[in-house]
Each structure stands twice: as C-alpha cells, then as structure tokens.
XYZ file of C-alpha atoms in Angstrom:
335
model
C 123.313 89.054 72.928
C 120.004 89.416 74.946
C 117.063 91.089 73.512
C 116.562 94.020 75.294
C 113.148 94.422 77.245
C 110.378 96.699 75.591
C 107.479 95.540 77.910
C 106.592 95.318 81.573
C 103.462 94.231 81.321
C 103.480 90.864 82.627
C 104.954 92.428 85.946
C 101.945 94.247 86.531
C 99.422 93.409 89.135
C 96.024 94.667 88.532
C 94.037 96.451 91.448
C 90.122 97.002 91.043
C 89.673 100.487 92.491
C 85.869 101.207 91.343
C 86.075 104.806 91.319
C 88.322 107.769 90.230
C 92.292 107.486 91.392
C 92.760 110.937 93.009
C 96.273 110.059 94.374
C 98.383 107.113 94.973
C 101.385 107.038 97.706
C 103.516 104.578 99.125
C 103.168 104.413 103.019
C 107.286 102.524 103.439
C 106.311 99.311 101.698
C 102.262 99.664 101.282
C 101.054 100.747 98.796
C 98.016 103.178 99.032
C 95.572 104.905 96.774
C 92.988 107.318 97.256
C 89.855 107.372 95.505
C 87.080 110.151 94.248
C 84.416 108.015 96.376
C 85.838 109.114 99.624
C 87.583 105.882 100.535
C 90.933 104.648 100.898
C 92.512 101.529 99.303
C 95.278 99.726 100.910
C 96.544 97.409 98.837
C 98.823 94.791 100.742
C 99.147 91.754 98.329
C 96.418 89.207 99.100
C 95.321 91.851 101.848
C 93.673 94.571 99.775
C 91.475 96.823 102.313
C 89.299 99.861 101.591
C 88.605 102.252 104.708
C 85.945 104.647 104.242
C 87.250 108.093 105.310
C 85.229 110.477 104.008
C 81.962 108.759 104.516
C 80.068 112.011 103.638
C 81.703 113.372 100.718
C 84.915 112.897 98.263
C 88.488 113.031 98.632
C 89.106 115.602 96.193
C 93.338 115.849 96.814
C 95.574 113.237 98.587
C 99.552 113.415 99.454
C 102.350 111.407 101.649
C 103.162 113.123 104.964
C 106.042 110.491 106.002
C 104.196 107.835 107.421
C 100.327 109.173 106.458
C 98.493 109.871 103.622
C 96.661 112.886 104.158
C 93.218 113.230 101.935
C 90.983 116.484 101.998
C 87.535 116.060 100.946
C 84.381 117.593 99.738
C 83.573 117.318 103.389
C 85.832 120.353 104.100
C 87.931 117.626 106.565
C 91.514 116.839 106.285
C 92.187 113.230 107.885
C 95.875 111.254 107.914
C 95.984 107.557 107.479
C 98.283 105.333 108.776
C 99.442 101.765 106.830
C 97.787 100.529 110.094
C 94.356 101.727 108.661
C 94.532 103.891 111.722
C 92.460 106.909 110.902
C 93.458 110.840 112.637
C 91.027 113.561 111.838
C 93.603 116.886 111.683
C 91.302 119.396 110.989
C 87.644 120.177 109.636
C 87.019 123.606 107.685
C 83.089 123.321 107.938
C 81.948 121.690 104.747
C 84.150 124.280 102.704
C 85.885 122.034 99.688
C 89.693 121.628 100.187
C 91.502 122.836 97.397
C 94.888 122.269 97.852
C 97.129 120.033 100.025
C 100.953 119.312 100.742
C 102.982 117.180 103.269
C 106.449 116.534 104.426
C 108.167 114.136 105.582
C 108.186 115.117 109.336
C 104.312 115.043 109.313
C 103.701 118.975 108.460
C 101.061 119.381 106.158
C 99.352 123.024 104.683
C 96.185 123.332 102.995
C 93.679 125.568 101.438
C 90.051 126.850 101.204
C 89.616 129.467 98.462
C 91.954 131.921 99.612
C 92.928 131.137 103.511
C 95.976 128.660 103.843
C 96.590 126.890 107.048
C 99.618 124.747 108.413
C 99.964 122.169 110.754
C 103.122 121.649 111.967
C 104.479 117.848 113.357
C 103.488 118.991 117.214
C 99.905 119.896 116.072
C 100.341 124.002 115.804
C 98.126 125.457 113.212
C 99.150 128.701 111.717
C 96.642 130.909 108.818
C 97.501 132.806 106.191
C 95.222 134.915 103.595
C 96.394 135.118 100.187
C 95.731 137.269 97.847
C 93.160 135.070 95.985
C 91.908 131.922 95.713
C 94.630 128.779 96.080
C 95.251 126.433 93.872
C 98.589 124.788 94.372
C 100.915 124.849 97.352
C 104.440 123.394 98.116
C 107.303 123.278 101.041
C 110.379 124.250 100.557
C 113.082 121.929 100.585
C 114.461 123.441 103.790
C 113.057 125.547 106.553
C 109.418 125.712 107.500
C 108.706 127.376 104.070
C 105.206 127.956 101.730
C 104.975 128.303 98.147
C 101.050 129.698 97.418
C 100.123 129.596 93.915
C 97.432 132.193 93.052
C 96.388 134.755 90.529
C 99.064 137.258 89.372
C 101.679 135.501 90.484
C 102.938 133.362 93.641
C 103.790 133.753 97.464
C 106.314 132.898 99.726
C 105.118 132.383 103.224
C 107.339 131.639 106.639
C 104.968 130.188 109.186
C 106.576 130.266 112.108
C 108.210 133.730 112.206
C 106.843 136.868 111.440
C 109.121 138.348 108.475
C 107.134 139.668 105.429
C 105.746 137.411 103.021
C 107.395 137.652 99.407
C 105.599 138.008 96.123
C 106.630 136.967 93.431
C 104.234 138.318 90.380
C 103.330 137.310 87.089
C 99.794 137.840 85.519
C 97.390 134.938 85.065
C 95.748 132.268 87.011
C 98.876 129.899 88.508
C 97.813 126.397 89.278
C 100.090 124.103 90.555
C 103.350 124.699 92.604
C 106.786 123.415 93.194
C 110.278 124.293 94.268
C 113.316 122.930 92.680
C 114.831 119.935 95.078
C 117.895 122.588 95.949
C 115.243 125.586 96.237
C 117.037 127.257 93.406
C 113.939 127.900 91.177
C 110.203 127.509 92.304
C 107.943 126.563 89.170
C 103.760 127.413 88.436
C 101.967 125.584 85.760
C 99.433 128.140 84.779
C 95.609 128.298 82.964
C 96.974 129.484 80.340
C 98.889 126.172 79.048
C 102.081 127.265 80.132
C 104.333 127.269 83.229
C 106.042 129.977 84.747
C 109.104 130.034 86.602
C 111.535 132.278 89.051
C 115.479 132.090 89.640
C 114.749 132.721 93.669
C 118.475 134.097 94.177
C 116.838 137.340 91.780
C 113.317 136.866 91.096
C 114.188 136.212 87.671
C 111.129 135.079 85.278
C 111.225 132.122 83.248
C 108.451 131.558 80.845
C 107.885 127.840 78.990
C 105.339 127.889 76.893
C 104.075 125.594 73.833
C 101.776 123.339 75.222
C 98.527 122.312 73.783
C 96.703 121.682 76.993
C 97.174 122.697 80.787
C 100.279 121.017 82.776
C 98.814 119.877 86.145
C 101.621 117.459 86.870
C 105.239 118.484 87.528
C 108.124 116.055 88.648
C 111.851 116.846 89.384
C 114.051 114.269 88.770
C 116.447 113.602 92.617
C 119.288 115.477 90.954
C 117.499 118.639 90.969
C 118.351 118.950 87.093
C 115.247 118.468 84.980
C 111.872 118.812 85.505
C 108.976 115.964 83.588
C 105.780 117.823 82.404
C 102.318 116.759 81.553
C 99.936 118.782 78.896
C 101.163 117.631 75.505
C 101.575 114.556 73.238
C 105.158 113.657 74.587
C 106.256 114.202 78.594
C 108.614 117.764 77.963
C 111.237 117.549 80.298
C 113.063 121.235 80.944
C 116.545 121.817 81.811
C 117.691 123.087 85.071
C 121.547 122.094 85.965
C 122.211 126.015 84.696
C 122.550 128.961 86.843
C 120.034 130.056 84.405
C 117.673 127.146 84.122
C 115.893 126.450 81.217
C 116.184 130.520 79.931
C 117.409 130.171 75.683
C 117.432 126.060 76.099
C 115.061 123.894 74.346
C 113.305 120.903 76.070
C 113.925 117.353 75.484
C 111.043 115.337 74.858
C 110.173 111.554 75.689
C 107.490 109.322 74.758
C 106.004 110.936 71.219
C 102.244 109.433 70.928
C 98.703 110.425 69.748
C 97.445 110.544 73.322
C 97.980 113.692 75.794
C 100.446 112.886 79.063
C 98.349 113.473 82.316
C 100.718 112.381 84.930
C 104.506 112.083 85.202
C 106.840 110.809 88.005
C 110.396 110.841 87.808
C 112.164 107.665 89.292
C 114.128 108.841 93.219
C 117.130 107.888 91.979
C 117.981 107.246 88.088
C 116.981 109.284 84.968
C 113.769 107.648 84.281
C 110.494 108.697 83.772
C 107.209 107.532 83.783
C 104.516 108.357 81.873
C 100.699 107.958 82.168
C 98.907 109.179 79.230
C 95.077 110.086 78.542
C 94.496 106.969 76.438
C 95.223 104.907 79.886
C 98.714 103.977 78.571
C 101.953 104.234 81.175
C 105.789 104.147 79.495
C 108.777 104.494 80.915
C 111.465 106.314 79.503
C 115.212 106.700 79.863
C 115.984 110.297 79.072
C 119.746 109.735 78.694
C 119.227 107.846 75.140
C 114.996 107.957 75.053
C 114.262 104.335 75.333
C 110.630 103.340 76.292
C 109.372 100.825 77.840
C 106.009 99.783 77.749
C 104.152 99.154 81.507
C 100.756 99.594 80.437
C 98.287 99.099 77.333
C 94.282 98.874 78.055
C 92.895 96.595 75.565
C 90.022 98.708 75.224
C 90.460 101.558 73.329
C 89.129 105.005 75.008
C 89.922 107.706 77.277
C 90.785 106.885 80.625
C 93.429 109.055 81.909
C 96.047 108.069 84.346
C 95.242 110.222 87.196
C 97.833 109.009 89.348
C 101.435 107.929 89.369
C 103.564 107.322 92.506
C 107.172 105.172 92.745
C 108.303 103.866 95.883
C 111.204 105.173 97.947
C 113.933 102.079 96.642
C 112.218 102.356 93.318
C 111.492 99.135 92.446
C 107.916 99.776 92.241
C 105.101 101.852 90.358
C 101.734 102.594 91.728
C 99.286 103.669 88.917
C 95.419 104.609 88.865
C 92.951 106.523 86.404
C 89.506 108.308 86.252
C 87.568 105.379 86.073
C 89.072 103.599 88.626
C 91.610 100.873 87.235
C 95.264 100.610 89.110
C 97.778 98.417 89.171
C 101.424 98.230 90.136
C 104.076 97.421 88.601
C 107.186 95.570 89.765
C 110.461 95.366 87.991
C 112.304 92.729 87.384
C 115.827 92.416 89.832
C-alpha cells in the first residue's frame, strides 16, 4: 500500500517578489504576479522579469483579461500586459485611485473610481455608469455584456451596451466584493459587516450567511457552479449552492480547521479542491469530498504574513501564490 501524500512542499519553487503580492494570474503558461510597488513580475523559469508599469504609483488591484493582466494603480491608470512584456495603457482617470477592476476572457474589462464605473469593451468602446455610491467590488456575468456593482445598500445590475433600466438589488450595509454564480443563478456580496449576502436572481430572493469572525474579501466558485470557498475565519467555509434554493436552511462545510485566519481561497477549474492561503503565510489544499489536506506551504518563521494572492492555472497542474511581504512561489504537482 503507498503512503498517501500529506506534503507538497518539495514541489514548490520559491519566487523573491520584494514587495506586497496584490494579484497573481496565469497569462496561458506564464505565470504572472503583480506587486504593491507598481511593477510586474513575470516569472518564466530561469527567465524571471519585472516590468515597471506603474512607475509613479502602486498597483493597488490586478485581474486576467484572456491574454492580459490588467493592473490599476494609485496612478489613477489602468494598463494590460501581455506575456510578451508588451505594455497597453487602456485608460487614465487623472490620478484618482482605482478601486475596483474585472476582466473577461474576450479582453472586456470595467473599473471604478469612487462611485463612476466604466467599461471597455474588446473593440476599445468605453461606456460610464454612476452608481449610487462609492464601488467596491464589480463582476461580469457569465453571459451577455453584464455588470454586477457592489455598493452601499445593496448591489446593481448594469447592461452596457443597451439602454434597459439598471436593476437594484437592495440590502443595507456597505457590500464589498462581488460575484455571480458560474450559471448566473445567484450573484453573492461579502459585506463590512463580516458577512456575505446573497440573491436567487430568478426572484430577488435574499440569502444571508453570517458567522464569521472577520471580513470575507475572497470568494471562489468551484467549475460546477455548486459551492462557493470563503475567506474570513479559522477554516475556508464553503456554502452550498446545487439547490434551487442555495445555501437558504443548509449549513456550510468547512475545510482546513487552524489557529490562523484564511485570507485567500481558489477553487481548482476542474476537481473539488481547494486551496487555502492563510494569515500565518501557510497554503493547504483540501479535498472537500472526504476533507483531506495537503500541506503546500509552511514559512519557517513564525509571524503574520498573509497570503494575498492565490491563482491556479487553466489545466490545473499549477498554483501561483504570493503574500504582503512579498514571498511567492508556485507550486507544481506531481503527474
């Protein structure tokens, strides 16, 4: 009988970032991460390159557009960057702070500046939008040129290109982050108030999941569309959503128990796997069908150094990690 595997670690290869990981992406087969310094790391093996982009302030959010990662800094500029190291300034909001940012995969991309919201679609067309209040999270829908815009009170659903109504969708306190289910069933907030909220679309049905300790600020589906990984306690809580009626009267499950907060989470594109970067600078995975863990990551200094970052890429064979003080790494598993 084999001994089954309970570390990765030795299939990690360490990347010296020098500065916080605000996002990391794969770009096809590069890996890419974005850093608080306003440069860009791509790290080819034996090729690492950094690329300053934002040579005059930070990149404060970063996210995959297909073939780009697109970073908006402190600069008030949104720029794409090719694997190529090909830089494409898209727009340039005038030293105001960008706030929020999302991409697709044909090259859209939306993003924010306290309350105005602007989209870019693949031919260049940019569209505005005011919301109600300031932004702070914004996704696409999974079809049709669609905008989630997470705000005060509640959320807003935005079609770019044609001029029907916006919809609101309401719900007092300050919502956060933002993100549709993968079959657009449900759309998701996490929320100041250490909790997220949640709509049935079809009805406008509220879902409340509350319980957590801290504020969520990462959310990740898994590619079935059925459960949804959670940051903001001592475990990743992973809610139920096969139901018509999501996670309504359902407990969650919960994977990876340990005396450290989860900051990121990323669901693997294809099996029922999660990993989990935690405050302490660990990163498990987990298998949510039977809640086996495997260990990827264990600093040997003791401390707090979140894992700000978590990315898999498309085949998932690979992890791409990186924290707040700027240690990354990535892992590969074994065949």
């Amino acid at each position: 009988m084999v001994d089954p595997v309970t570390s990765l670690t030795a299939n990690v290869r360490s990347i010296e970032a020098g500065a916080h990981v605000t996002a990391a992406a794969f770009l096809g087969a590069v890996p890419v991460l974005a850093l608080g310094d306003g440069t860009v790391i791509i790290a080819d093996p034996g090729e690492e390159r950094r690329i300053a982009v934002h040579a005059d302030g930070s990149i404060l959010v970063a996210v995959r557009a297909g073939k780009h990662l697109i970073t908006g800094g402190g600069d008030g500029r949104v720029y794409a960057i090719g694997a190529n190291a090909v830089i494409e300034e898209l727009a340039d909001e005038k030293g105001k702070w960008i706030d929020a940012l999302v991409g697709r995969d044909d090259f859209s991309i939306a993003w924010s500046t306290g309350r105005q919201v602007r989209t870019r679609d693949p031919k260049g067309v940019v569209k505005s939008f005011s919301a109600p209040s300031s932004v702070r999270g914004l996704a696409y829908a999974p079809k049709g040129y669609r905008l989630a815009i997470a705000h005060y009170n509640g959320a807003t659903l935005w079609f770019p290109n044609t001029a029907a109504p916006t919809e609101t969708l309401e719900w007092k306190g300050a919502h956060l982050d933002v993100a549709f289910s993968p079959d657009g069933r449900f759309l998701v907030t996490s929320m100041q108030e250490n909790a997220l909220h949640g709509w049935r679309l079809a009805d406008k049905h509220d879902m409340r999941m509350s319980g957590y300790p801290a504020k969520t600020r990462s959310l990740s589906w898994s590619a079935d569309g059925h459960w949804l990984a959670t940051s903001g306690a001592e475990a990743c809580i992973v809610w139920p959503f096969k139901d018509k009626d999501g996670p309504l009267n359902k407990a969650p499950r919960e994977c990876g128990v340990r005396p450290a907060k989860v900051s990121r989470v990323a669901f693997h594109p294809k099996a029922l796997v999660i990993a989990m970067g935690y405050d302490d600078g660990w990163i498990l995975l987990c298998r949510l069908v039977d809640g086996a863990e495997i260990l990827v990551r264990c600093p040997e200094e003791e401390g707090q150094d979140p894992v700000s970052a978590l990315a898999w890429d498309d085949a998932g064979t690979r992890l791409l990690f990186g924290t707040t003080e700027g240690k990354a790494g990535i892992l590969d598993l074994p065949a």
